[in-house]
Amino acid sequence: AQSVAQPEDQVNVAEGNPLTVKCTYSVSGNPYLFWYVQYPNRGLQFLLKYITGDNLVKGSYGFEAEFNKSQTSFHLKKPSALVSDSALYFCAVRPHSGAGSYQLTFGKGTKLSVIP
Amino acid sequence: EAGVTQFPSHSVIEKGQTVTLRCDPISGHDNLYWYRRVMGKEIKFLLHFVKESKQDESGMPNNRFLAERTGGTYSTLKVQPAELEDSGVYFCASSQEGTGFSPLHFGNGTRLTVT
């Protein structure tokens, strides 16, 4: 069975500084990896995904994530944080095939607070 | 395009009562999913429809939960009878393709509180 770990419940960063939200995963075979963001009282919004190929993927709102197969990590990054980036961030994984390949497995989420 | 719509946004019911949640996916999306987040825990998969057929319902916690998608359009999730541990946020999501790398479009969720 697949699993996702987001080791930090909360990340605080000053506006304008770079931010990183950590994610590690466990899955049989190759993974599809995703980041979603949830703003208060809203649903989850897709940010970016890794399917195959280039390990650095770029997504919405200036976010990017780096896939590291050896470390089974998919950390979310942004060079310069904005106050409007404050939200709850979820990492998720799906296996390429086999049982549960249509199921997204989520981490617990990381609350990002960007301080003005 | 209109997004995924869920009704109601909030529901407070007493233990033993019945509640029905509704989800209207994005028009043309054959794949519809239900997920649930219990307070402080991960968002968990409940089930997956392709059109009106249940593709995978392995995440449904027990037989008190019944999901339907008549006609392959909107879906309902009924909890009968509700228990305290059913409290949480229920998310519906849809996608046009059923491939593993298609991102899901989520609704705002229904917050269910069982007292």
Short mmCIF file of C-alpha atoms in Angstrom, two decimals:
data_model
loop_
_atom_site.label_atom_id
_atom_site.label_comp_id
_atom_site.label_asym_id
_atom_site.label_seq_id
_atom_site.Cartn_x
_atom_site.Cartn_y
_atom_site.Cartn_z
CA ALA A 1 0.00 0.00 0.00
CA GLN A 2 1.15 3.52 -0.69
CA SER A 3 1.73 6.23 1.90
CA VAL A 4 2.74 9.89 2.08
CA ALA A 5 4.51 11.69 4.90
CA GLN A 6 4.52 15.42 5.40
CA PRO A 7 6.81 15.78 8.40
CA GLU A 8 5.89 19.37 9.23
CA ASP A 9 2.43 20.26 10.47
CA GLN A 10 3.24 23.95 10.03
CA VAL A 11 5.79 25.99 8.14
CA ASN A 12 6.32 29.68 8.82
CA VAL A 13 8.22 31.83 6.36
CA ALA A 14 8.74 35.57 5.93
CA GLU A 15 7.29 37.21 2.84
CA GLY A 16 9.86 37.33 0.07
CA ASN A 17 11.88 34.42 1.43
CA PRO A 18 12.06 31.05 -0.30
CA LEU A 19 9.75 28.35 1.00
CA THR A 20 9.91 24.57 1.06
CA VAL A 21 7.17 22.16 2.08
CA LYS A 22 8.45 18.63 2.49
CA CYS A 23 6.94 15.40 1.26
CA THR A 24 8.18 11.82 1.15
CA TYR A 25 6.27 8.88 -0.26
CA SER A 26 6.17 5.13 -0.40
CA VAL A 27 4.65 3.26 -3.35
CA SER A 28 5.15 0.05 -5.27
CA GLY A 29 6.63 0.82 -8.64
CA ASN A 30 6.70 4.24 -10.21
CA PRO A 31 4.60 7.02 -8.72
CA TYR A 32 2.41 9.78 -9.97
CA LEU A 33 2.93 12.63 -7.51
CA PHE A 34 0.75 15.65 -6.90
CA TRP A 35 0.54 18.79 -4.82
CA TYR A 36 -2.79 20.34 -3.93
CA VAL A 37 -3.54 23.51 -2.00
CA GLN A 38 -6.58 24.25 0.14
CA TYR A 39 -7.60 27.78 1.03
CA PRO A 40 -10.02 28.32 3.95
CA ASN A 41 -13.53 26.99 3.28
CA ARG A 42 -12.56 25.89 -0.21
CA GLY A 43 -11.86 22.61 -1.93
CA LEU A 44 -8.46 21.33 -2.92
CA GLN A 45 -6.89 22.99 -5.93
CA PHE A 46 -4.37 21.22 -8.12
CA LEU A 47 -0.93 22.86 -8.13
CA LEU A 48 1.37 20.53 -10.03
CA LYS A 49 2.17 16.92 -10.81
CA TYR A 50 5.06 14.64 -11.63
CA ILE A 51 4.45 11.87 -14.15
CA THR A 52 7.80 11.07 -15.68
CA GLY A 53 10.79 12.80 -17.23
CA ASP A 54 12.30 16.00 -15.87
CA ASN A 55 12.64 15.82 -12.12
CA LEU A 56 11.80 19.50 -11.67
CA VAL A 57 8.19 20.28 -12.39
CA LYS A 58 6.65 23.73 -12.48
CA GLY A 59 3.09 24.49 -11.54
CA SER A 60 0.61 27.20 -10.76
CA TYR A 61 1.36 30.44 -8.88
CA GLY A 62 5.12 30.11 -9.26
CA PHE A 63 5.39 26.84 -7.35
CA GLU A 64 7.70 24.04 -8.36
CA ALA A 65 8.57 20.62 -6.98
CA GLU A 66 11.56 18.36 -7.31
CA PHE A 67 11.18 14.62 -7.65
CA ASN A 68 14.01 12.67 -6.03
CA LYS A 69 13.68 8.96 -6.63
CA SER A 70 16.55 7.88 -4.40
CA GLN A 71 15.17 9.81 -1.46
CA THR A 72 11.53 9.13 -2.42
CA SER A 73 10.80 12.80 -1.94
CA PHE A 74 8.74 15.41 -3.76
CA HIS A 75 9.31 18.70 -1.94
CA LEU A 76 7.31 21.77 -2.91
CA LYS A 77 9.24 24.99 -3.37
CA LYS A 78 8.80 28.62 -4.27
CA PRO A 79 11.63 31.14 -4.64
CA SER A 80 9.78 34.06 -3.05
CA ALA A 81 6.79 33.57 -0.75
CA LEU A 82 3.70 35.78 -0.83
CA VAL A 83 1.25 36.38 2.00
CA SER A 84 -1.45 35.01 -0.32
CA ASP A 85 0.39 31.67 -0.39
CA SER A 86 -0.75 31.04 3.19
CA ALA A 87 -2.90 27.91 3.00
CA LEU A 88 -2.94 24.18 3.66
CA TYR A 89 -0.80 22.11 1.29
CA PHE A 90 -1.31 18.42 0.56
CA CYS A 91 1.06 16.03 -1.13
CA ALA A 92 -0.50 12.97 -2.80
CA VAL A 93 0.64 9.85 -4.63
CA ARG A 94 -0.88 7.32 -7.00
CA PRO A 95 0.83 4.19 -8.31
CA HIS A 96 1.16 3.82 -12.07
CA SER A 97 -0.72 0.54 -12.07
CA GLY A 98 -2.11 -2.23 -9.96
CA ALA A 99 -4.50 -2.19 -7.08
CA GLY A 100 -5.46 1.28 -5.97
CA SER A 101 -4.09 2.98 -9.07
CA TYR A 102 -7.11 5.27 -9.19
CA GLN A 103 -6.84 6.17 -5.52
CA LEU A 104 -4.99 9.24 -4.41
CA THR A 105 -3.19 8.75 -1.11
CA PHE A 106 -2.69 12.02 0.74
CA GLY A 107 -0.38 13.26 3.41
CA LYS A 108 -1.79 14.94 6.52
CA GLY A 109 -1.19 18.37 5.11
CA THR A 110 1.15 21.22 6.00
CA LYS A 111 -0.12 24.60 7.03
CA LEU A 112 1.96 27.32 5.43
CA SER A 113 1.94 30.74 7.03
CA VAL A 114 3.68 33.58 5.22
CA ILE A 115 4.43 36.43 7.58
CA PRO A 116 4.35 39.98 6.18
CA GLU B 1 -16.73 25.90 -16.79
CA ALA B 2 -18.61 25.39 -13.54
CA GLY B 3 -16.63 23.53 -10.92
CA VAL B 4 -17.58 20.57 -8.78
CA THR B 5 -20.51 21.50 -6.57
CA GLN B 6 -21.39 19.90 -3.26
CA PHE B 7 -24.53 20.24 -1.15
CA PRO B 8 -24.94 21.02 1.66
CA SER B 9 -21.82 22.85 2.72
CA HIS B 10 -22.50 22.00 6.36
CA SER B 11 -24.70 19.44 8.07
CA VAL B 12 -25.23 18.87 11.76
CA ILE B 13 -27.19 15.75 12.71
CA GLU B 14 -27.70 13.59 15.73
CA LYS B 15 -26.30 10.12 16.10
CA GLY B 16 -28.66 7.61 14.51
CA GLN B 17 -30.07 10.01 11.94
CA THR B 18 -29.63 9.81 8.19
CA VAL B 19 -27.80 12.31 6.01
CA THR B 20 -27.47 12.48 2.24
CA LEU B 21 -24.66 14.42 0.61
CA ARG B 22 -24.83 15.42 -3.01
CA CYS B 23 -22.12 16.07 -5.58
CA ASP B 24 -22.47 17.56 -9.04
CA PRO B 25 -19.29 16.94 -11.02
CA ILE B 26 -17.98 19.05 -13.85
CA SER B 27 -20.11 18.44 -16.92
CA GLY B 28 -18.64 15.72 -19.12
CA HIS B 29 -16.48 14.20 -16.39
CA ASP B 30 -17.12 10.48 -16.34
CA ASN B 31 -14.95 9.85 -13.27
CA LEU B 32 -16.29 10.84 -9.88
CA TYR B 33 -14.61 10.23 -6.54
CA TRP B 34 -15.56 10.60 -2.90
CA TYR B 35 -12.94 11.33 -0.24
CA ARG B 36 -13.22 12.05 3.46
CA ARG B 37 -11.06 13.89 5.96
CA VAL B 38 -11.66 13.12 9.57
CA MET B 39 -10.39 15.86 11.90
CA GLY B 40 -6.60 15.95 12.07
CA LYS B 41 -6.09 12.98 9.82
CA GLU B 42 -5.33 12.33 6.20
CA ILE B 43 -7.81 12.71 3.39
CA LYS B 44 -8.95 9.16 2.64
CA PHE B 45 -10.35 7.66 -0.53
CA LEU B 46 -13.88 6.30 -0.27
CA LEU B 47 -14.91 5.26 -3.77
CA HIS B 48 -14.67 5.86 -7.50
CA PHE B 49 -17.41 5.91 -10.13
CA VAL B 50 -16.95 5.65 -13.86
CA LYS B 51 -20.19 6.98 -15.23
CA GLU B 52 -22.85 5.16 -13.19
CA SER B 53 -20.70 2.15 -12.28
CA LYS B 54 -18.73 1.74 -9.09
CA GLN B 55 -15.15 1.15 -10.18
CA ASP B 56 -13.66 0.86 -6.72
CA GLU B 57 -15.44 1.10 -3.38
CA SER B 58 -12.68 -0.37 -1.28
CA GLY B 59 -12.45 2.75 0.86
CA MET B 60 -16.04 2.73 2.09
CA PRO B 61 -15.78 2.25 5.86
CA ASN B 62 -18.82 0.04 6.37
CA ASN B 63 -22.31 -0.74 5.11
CA ARG B 64 -23.80 2.35 6.73
CA PHE B 65 -22.43 4.25 3.75
CA LEU B 66 -24.19 4.04 0.38
CA ALA B 67 -23.11 5.91 -2.73
CA GLU B 68 -25.07 6.16 -5.93
CA ARG B 69 -24.66 7.83 -9.26
CA THR B 70 -27.84 7.27 -11.20
CA GLY B 71 -27.58 8.21 -14.85
CA GLY B 72 -23.89 8.90 -14.52
CA THR B 73 -24.36 12.54 -13.60
CA TYR B 74 -24.63 13.69 -10.01
CA SER B 75 -23.81 11.42 -7.09
CA THR B 76 -25.18 11.02 -3.59
CA LEU B 77 -23.54 9.62 -0.49
CA LYS B 78 -25.91 8.50 2.21
CA VAL B 79 -24.93 7.72 5.77
CA GLN B 80 -27.53 5.70 7.65
CA PRO B 81 -27.49 5.60 10.62
CA ALA B 82 -24.82 8.18 11.35
CA GLU B 83 -22.29 7.60 14.12
CA LEU B 84 -20.05 10.07 15.94
CA GLU B 85 -16.94 8.86 14.10
CA ASP B 86 -18.53 9.80 10.76
CA SER B 87 -17.90 13.47 11.50
CA GLY B 88 -15.51 15.08 9.06
CA VAL B 89 -15.31 16.80 5.72
CA TYR B 90 -16.52 14.85 2.71
CA PHE B 91 -14.98 15.86 -0.59
CA CYS B 92 -16.18 15.00 -4.04
CA ALA B 93 -13.89 15.20 -7.05
CA SER B 94 -14.18 14.55 -10.75
CA SER B 95 -11.90 14.09 -13.72
CA GLN B 96 -12.43 13.75 -17.41
CA GLU B 97 -10.03 10.87 -17.80
CA GLY B 98 -9.54 7.94 -15.53
CA THR B 99 -5.82 7.81 -16.04
CA GLY B 100 -3.62 7.95 -13.00
CA PHE B 101 -2.04 11.24 -13.93
CA SER B 102 -5.20 13.23 -14.54
CA PRO B 103 -5.54 15.81 -11.77
CA LEU B 104 -8.76 15.74 -9.85
CA HIS B 105 -11.07 18.74 -9.56
CA PHE B 106 -12.42 18.95 -6.02
CA GLY B 107 -15.56 20.49 -4.64
CA ASN B 108 -15.54 22.66 -1.52
CA GLY B 109 -16.61 19.74 0.62
CA THR B 110 -19.46 19.03 3.02
CA ARG B 111 -18.62 19.39 6.69
CA LEU B 112 -20.61 16.76 8.57
CA THR B 113 -20.96 16.97 12.32
CA VAL B 114 -22.62 14.10 14.17
CA THR B 115 -23.59 14.93 17.76
#
